[in-house]
Coordinates of C-alpha atoms and ligand atoms in Angstrom, one line a residue:
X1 CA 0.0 0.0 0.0
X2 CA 1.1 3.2 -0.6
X3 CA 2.4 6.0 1.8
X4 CA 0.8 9.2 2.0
X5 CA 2.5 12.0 1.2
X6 CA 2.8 13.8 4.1
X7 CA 4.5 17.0 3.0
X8 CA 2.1 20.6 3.8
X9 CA -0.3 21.4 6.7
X10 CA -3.5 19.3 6.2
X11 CA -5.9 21.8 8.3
X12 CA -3.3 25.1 7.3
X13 CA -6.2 26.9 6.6
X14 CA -8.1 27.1 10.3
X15 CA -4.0 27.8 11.3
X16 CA -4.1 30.6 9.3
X17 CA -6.8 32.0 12.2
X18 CA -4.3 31.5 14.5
X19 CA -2.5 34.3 13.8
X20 CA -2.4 37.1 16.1
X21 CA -1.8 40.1 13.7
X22 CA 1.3 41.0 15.6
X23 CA 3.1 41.6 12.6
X24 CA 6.8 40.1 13.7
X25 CA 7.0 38.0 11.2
X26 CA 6.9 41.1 9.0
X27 CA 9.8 42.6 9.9
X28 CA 13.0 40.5 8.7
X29 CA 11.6 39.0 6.0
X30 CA 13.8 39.6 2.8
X31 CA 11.0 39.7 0.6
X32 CA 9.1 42.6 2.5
X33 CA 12.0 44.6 3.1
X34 CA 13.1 44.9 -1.0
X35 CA 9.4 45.3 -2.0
X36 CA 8.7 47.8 0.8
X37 CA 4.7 46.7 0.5
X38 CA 3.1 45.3 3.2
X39 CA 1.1 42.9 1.2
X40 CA 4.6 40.7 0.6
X41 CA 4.9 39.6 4.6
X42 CA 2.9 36.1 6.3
X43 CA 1.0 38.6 7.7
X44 CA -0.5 40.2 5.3
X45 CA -0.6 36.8 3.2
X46 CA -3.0 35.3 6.0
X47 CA -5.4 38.1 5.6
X48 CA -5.4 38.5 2.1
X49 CA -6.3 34.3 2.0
X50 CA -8.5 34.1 4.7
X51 CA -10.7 37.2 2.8
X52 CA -11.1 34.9 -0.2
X53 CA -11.6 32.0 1.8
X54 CA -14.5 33.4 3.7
X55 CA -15.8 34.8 0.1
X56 CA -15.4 31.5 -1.2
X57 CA -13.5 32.9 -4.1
X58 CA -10.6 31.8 -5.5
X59 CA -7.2 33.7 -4.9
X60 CA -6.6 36.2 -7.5
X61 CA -3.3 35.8 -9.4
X62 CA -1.2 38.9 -7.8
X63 CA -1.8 37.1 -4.9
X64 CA -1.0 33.4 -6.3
X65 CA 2.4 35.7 -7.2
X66 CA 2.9 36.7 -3.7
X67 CA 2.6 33.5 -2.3
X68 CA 5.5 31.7 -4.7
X69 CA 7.6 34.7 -3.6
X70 CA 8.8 33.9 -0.6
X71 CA 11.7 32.6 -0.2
X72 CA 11.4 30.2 2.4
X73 CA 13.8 30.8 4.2
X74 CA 12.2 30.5 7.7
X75 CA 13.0 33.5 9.4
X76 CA 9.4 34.4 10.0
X77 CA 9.3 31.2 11.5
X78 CA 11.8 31.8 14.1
X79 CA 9.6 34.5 16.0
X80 CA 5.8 33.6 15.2
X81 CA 4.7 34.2 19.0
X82 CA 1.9 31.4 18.0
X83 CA 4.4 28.9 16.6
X84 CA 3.0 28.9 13.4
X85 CA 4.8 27.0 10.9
X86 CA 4.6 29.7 8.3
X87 CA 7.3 28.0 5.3
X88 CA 5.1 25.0 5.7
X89 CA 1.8 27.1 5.4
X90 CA 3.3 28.6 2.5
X91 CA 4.0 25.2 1.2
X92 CA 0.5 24.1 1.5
X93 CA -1.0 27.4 -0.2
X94 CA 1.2 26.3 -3.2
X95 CA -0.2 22.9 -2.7
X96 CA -3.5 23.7 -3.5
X97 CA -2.8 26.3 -5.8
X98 CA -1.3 23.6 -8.1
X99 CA -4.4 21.4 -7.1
X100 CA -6.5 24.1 -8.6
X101 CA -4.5 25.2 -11.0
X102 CA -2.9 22.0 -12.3
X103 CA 0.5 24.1 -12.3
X104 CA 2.8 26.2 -10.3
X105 CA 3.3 30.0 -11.9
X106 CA 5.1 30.5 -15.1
X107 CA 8.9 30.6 -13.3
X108 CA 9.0 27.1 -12.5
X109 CA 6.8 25.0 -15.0
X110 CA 9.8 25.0 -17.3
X111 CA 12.3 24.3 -14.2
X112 CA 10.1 20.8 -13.3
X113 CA 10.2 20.2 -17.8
X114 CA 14.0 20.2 -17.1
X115 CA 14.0 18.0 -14.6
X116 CA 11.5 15.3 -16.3
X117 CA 13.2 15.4 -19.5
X118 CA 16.6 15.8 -18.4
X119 CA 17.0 15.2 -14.9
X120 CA 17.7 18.6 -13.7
X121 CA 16.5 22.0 -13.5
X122 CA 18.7 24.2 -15.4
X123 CA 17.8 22.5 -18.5
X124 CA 21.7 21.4 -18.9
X125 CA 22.6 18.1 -20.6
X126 CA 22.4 14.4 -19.0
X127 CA 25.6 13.6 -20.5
X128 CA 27.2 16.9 -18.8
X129 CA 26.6 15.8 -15.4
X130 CA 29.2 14.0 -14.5
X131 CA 32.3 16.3 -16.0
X132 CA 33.7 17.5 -13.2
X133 CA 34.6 14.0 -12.3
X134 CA 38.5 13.8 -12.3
X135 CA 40.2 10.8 -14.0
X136 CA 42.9 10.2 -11.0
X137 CA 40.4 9.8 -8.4
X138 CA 39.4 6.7 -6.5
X139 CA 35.6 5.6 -6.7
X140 CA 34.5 2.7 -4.9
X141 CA 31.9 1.2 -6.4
X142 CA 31.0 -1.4 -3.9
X143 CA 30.9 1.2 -1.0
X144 CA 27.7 1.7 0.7
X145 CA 28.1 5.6 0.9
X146 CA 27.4 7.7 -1.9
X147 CA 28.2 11.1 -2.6
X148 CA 25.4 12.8 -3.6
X149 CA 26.3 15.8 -6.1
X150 CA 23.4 18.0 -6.9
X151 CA 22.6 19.2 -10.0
X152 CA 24.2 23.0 -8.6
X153 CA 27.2 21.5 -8.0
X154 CA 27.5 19.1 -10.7
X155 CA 26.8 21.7 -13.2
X156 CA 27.7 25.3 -11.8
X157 CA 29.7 25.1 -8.8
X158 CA 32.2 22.3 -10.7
X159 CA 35.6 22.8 -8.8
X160 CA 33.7 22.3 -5.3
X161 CA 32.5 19.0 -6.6
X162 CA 35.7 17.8 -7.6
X163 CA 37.2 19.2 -4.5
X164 CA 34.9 17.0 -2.3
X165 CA 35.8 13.9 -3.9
X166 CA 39.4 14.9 -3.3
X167 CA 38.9 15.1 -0.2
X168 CA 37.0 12.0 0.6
X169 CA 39.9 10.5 -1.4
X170 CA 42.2 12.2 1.2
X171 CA 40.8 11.3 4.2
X172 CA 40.4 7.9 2.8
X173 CA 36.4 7.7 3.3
X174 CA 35.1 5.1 0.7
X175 CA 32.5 6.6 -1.9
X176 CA 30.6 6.1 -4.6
X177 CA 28.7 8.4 -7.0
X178 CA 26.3 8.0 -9.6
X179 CA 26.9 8.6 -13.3
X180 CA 23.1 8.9 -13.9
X181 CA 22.2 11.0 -10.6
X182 CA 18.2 12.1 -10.7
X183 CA 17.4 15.4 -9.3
X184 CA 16.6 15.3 -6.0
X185 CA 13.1 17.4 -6.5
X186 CA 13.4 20.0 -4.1
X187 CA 12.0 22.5 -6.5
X188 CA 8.8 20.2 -6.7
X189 CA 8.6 19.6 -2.9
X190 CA 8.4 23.4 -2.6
X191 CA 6.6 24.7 -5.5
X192 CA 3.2 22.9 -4.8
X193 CA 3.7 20.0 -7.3
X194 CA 4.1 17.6 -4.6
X195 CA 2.8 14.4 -6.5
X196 CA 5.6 14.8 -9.3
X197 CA 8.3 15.2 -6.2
X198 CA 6.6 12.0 -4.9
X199 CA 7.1 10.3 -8.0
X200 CA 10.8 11.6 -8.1
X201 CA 11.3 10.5 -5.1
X202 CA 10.2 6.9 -5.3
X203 CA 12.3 6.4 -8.4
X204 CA 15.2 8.3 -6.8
X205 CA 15.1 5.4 -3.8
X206 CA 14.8 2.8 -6.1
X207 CA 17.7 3.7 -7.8
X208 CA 19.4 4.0 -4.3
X209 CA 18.3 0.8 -3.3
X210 CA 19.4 -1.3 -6.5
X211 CA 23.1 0.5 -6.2
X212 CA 23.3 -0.6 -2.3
X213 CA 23.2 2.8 -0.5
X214 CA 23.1 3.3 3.0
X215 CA 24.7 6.5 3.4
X216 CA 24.3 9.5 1.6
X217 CA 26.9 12.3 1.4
X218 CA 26.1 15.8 0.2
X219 CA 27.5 19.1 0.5
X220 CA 24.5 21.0 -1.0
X221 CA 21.8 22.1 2.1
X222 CA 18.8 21.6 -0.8
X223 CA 19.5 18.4 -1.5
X224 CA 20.3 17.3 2.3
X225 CA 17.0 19.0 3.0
X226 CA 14.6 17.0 0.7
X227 CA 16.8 13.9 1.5
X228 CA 16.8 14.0 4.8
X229 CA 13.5 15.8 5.7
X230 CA 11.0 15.2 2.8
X231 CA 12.1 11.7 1.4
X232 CA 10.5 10.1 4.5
X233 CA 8.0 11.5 4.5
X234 CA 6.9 10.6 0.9
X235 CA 8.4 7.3 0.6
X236 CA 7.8 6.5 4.3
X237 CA 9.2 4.4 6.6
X238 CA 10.4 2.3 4.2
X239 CA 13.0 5.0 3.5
X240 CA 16.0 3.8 5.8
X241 CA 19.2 5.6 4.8
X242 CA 21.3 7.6 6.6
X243 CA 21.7 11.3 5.1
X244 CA 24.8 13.3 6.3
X245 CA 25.7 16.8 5.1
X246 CA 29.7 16.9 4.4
X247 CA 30.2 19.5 7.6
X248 CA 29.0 17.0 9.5
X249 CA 31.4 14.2 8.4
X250 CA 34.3 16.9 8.6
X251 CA 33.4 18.3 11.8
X252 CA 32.9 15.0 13.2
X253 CA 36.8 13.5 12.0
X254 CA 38.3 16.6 13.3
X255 CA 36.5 16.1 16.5
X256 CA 38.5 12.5 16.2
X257 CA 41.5 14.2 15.2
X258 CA 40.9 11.7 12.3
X259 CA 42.1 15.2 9.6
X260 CA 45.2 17.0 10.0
X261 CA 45.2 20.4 7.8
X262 CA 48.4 20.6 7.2
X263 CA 48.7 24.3 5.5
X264 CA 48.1 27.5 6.3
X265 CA 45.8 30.3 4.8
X266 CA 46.2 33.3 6.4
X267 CA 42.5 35.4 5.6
X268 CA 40.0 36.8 7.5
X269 CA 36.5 35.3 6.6
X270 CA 33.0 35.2 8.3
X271 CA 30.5 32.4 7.2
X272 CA 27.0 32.7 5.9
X273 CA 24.4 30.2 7.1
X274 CA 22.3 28.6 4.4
X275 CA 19.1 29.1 5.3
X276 CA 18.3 25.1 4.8
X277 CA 21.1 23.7 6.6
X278 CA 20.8 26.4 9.5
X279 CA 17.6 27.1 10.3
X280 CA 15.8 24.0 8.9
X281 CA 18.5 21.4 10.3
X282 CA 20.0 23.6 13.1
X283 CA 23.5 22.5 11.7
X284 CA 25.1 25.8 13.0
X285 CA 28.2 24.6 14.8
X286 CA 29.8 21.5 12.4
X287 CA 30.7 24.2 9.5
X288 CA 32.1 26.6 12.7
X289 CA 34.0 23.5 13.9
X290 CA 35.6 23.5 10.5
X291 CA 36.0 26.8 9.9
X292 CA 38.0 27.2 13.3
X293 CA 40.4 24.1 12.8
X294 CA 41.8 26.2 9.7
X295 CA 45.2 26.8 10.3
X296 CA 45.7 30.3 10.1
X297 CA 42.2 31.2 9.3
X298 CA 41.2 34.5 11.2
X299 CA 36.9 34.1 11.8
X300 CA 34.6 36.6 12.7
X301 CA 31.0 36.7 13.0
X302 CA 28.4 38.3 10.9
X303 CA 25.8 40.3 12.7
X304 CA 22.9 38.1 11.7
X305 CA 24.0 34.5 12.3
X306 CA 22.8 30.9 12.9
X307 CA 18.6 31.4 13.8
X308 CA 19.2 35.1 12.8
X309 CA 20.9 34.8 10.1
X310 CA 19.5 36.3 6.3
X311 CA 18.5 35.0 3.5
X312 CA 20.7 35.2 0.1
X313 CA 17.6 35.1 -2.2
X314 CA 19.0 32.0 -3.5
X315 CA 15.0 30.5 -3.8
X316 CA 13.7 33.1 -5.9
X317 CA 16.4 32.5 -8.8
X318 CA 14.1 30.3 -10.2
X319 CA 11.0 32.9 -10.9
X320 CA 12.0 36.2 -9.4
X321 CA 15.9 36.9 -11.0
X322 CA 15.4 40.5 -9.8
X323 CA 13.9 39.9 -6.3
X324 CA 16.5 37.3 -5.3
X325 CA 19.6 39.6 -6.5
X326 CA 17.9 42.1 -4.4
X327 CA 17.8 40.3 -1.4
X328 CA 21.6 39.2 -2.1
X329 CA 22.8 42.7 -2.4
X330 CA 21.2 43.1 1.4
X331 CA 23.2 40.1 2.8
X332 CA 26.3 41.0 1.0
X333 CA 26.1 44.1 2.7
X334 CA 26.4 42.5 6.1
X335 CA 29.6 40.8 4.9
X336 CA 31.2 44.1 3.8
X337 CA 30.0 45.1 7.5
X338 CA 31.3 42.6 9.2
X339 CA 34.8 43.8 8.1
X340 CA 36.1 40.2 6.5
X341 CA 37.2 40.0 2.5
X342 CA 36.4 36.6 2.5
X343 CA 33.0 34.8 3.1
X344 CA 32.9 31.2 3.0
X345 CA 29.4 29.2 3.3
X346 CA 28.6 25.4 1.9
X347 CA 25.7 25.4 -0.3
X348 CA 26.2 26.0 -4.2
X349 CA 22.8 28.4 -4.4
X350 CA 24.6 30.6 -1.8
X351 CA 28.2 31.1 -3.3
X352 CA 26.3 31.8 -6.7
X353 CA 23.8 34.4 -5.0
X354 CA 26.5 36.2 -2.9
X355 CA 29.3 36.1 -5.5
X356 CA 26.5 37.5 -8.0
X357 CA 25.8 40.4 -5.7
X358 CA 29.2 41.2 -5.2
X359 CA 30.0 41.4 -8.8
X360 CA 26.4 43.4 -9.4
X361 CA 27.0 45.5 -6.6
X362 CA 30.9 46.5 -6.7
X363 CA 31.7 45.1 -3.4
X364 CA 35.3 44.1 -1.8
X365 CA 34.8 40.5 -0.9
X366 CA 35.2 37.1 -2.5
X367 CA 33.2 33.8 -1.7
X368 CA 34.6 30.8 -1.0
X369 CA 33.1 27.8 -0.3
X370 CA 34.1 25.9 2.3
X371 CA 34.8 22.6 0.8
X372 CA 38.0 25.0 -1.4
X373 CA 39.1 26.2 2.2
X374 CA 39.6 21.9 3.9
X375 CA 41.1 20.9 0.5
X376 CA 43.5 23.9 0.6
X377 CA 43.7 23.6 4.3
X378 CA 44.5 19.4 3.6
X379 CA 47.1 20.2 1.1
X380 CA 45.5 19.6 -1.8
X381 CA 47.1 21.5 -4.9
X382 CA 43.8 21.5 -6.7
X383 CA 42.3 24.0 -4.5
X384 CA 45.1 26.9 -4.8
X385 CA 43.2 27.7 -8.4
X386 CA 40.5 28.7 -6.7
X387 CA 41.4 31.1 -3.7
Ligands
SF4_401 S1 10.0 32.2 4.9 FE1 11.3 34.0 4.7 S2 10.6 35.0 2.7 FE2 9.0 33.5 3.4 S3 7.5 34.7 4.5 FE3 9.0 33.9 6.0 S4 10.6 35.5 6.3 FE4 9.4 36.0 4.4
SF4_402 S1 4.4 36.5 13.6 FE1 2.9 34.8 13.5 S2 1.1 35.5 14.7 FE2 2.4 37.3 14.3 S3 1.5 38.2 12.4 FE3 3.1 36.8 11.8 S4 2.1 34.8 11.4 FE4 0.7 36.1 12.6

């Protein structure tokens, strides 16, 4: 029999009569502060809905708009007096919105075509996937662990891929990875179209089971996210394999003194926290841990950190180009702030939104993701190319 999907609030709407109208969520959140209107906060989102719901009518489509721009990032989420669970209430508007509808906005129908016909979003080549992969490096293919790429890293943030396997190869960790790795469908598990991320996901674990996986590895926070988190709770308990992100692997060998960093790098850096490793996972500390056992590595904190920490806009690249650079160009104003030249952070989405804004925006700091900072750190020629 099959498991049901789980994923969304099944009575959201009587939630959204929860809500107090205090209006905290309203304040922080990166896509209120760029459009300046207060229709763009939860707040204002709840209202607007619950009007039309006690019309009976139908949500017009500014509103539908509204709703697929936020972010997600969960900041709202983090001070909601009543606990509400606002990403997730978000998650089910979208829900039945593509219930209604039969499809998400305009942004991300083609993104979902992609990943159908050629198993990711960017519309990039099968065949392309696996480029990055160097010829010298050792792949088990009778280990249990697989590294899980991503379609970000595997086709835009190239030389962190390759770095990780580097690593692993380093630290003598025993991998394998897959030449035809699916999407994960984290787009679908967030855009509303939550029986095709079903259906992903049930091939997905078929695949994983026929190649013998028990651990997955992955360094992107979208992909841990919908493997960790939303897997289960489409496939169900059925789903029994273990899901690390790579800081926690790393932060938990240095812990056992199992890595020695053997060179020194002599910066000054502060971290960003990706919104779906931090907030949704609480994995604050493990990329800390790392970033402190880097020989030479000066760290200092950003203002807005760990619960607190902002958004990059990363999400909205999808639909809303303009938004998310926006909301960028505010957290790369934080790192100038902060004083450091160097950010580092450990999801793909991040480096590209940050390094965008910097470039847009004309501003003195360069991103490095972390994964370039332990292979450096470990030695590892390959890295120096990209400091
Ligand atoms: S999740 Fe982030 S973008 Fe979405 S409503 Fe909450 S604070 Fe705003
Ligand atoms: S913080 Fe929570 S209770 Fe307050 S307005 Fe926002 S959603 Fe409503």
């Amino acid at each position: 029999m099959r498991n049901k999907m789980t994923l969304g609030i099944k009575n959201y709407k009587d939630q959204l009569y929860i809500c107090a109208k205090c209006g905290y969520c309203r304040v922080d959140c990166p896509i209120r502060k760029i459009k300046g209107f207060e229709t763009s906060s939860p707040r204002a989102i709840f209202l607007l809905v619950k009007h039309y719901l006690d019309k009976k009518e139908g949500l017009p489509s500014e509103l539908v708009e509204i709703i697929y721009q936020c972010t997600t990032c969960g900041l709202c989420r983090e001070v909601c007096p009543t606990e509400l669970d606002i990403p997730e209430i978000i998650r089910s508007l979208r829900m039945d919105i593509v219930k209604e509808q039969g499809k998400p906005i305009k942004g991300f129908i083609k993104a979902t075509d992609n990943v159908l016909s050629k198993g990711n979003p960017l519309g990039r080549d099968r065949d392309e996937r696996c480029d990055w992969v160097p010829d010298d490096i050792i792949i088990d293919k009778n280990s249990p662990n697989l590294f899980y790429v991503g379609c970000m890293y595997s086709y835009w943030e190239m030389h962190s891929a390759e770095l990780t396997v580097r690593i692993l190869n380093k630290i003598n960790y025993s991998f394998k990875i897959m030449e035809e790795e699916p999407c994960c469908g984290m787009l679908e598990c967030w855009d509303g179209e939550i029986e095709v991320a079903e259906e992903i996901a049930r091939k997905n674990f078929e695949k994983f089971k026929a190649a013998g996986i028990s651990t997955i590895i992955t360094s992107c926070p979208g992909c841990y996210s919908t493997l960790k988190e939303a897997y289960p709770k489409l496939i169900g308990k059925e789903f029994k394999i273990i899901v690390l992100h790579i800081s926690e692997l790393l932060a938990q060998l240095i812990e056992e003194k199992k890595i020695n960093f053997e060179r020194e790098n002599n910066i000054t850096l502060t971290y960003h926290d990706p919104c779906h490793l931090g907030r949704y996972h609480g994995i604050y500390e493990a990329p800390r841990k790392i970033i402190n056992a880097l020989p030479g590595v000066k760290f200092i904190e950003m203002e807005n950190i760990k619960e607190e920490s902002n958004c990059c806009g990363g999400p909205l690249r999808t639909a809303f180009l303009d938004y998310a650079q926006e909301i960028g160009k505010n957290r790369a104003l934080e790192i100038v702030n902060s004083g450091a030249k160097y950010v580092t952070t450990i999801c793909p989405q991040c480096s590209i939104s940050l390094r965008q804004a910097a470039a847009l925006n004309e501003l003195d700091f360069k991103v490095i993701d972390l994964i370039v900072l332990v292979a450096y750190a470990l030695n590892l020629e390959e890295a120096e190319d990209y400091l």
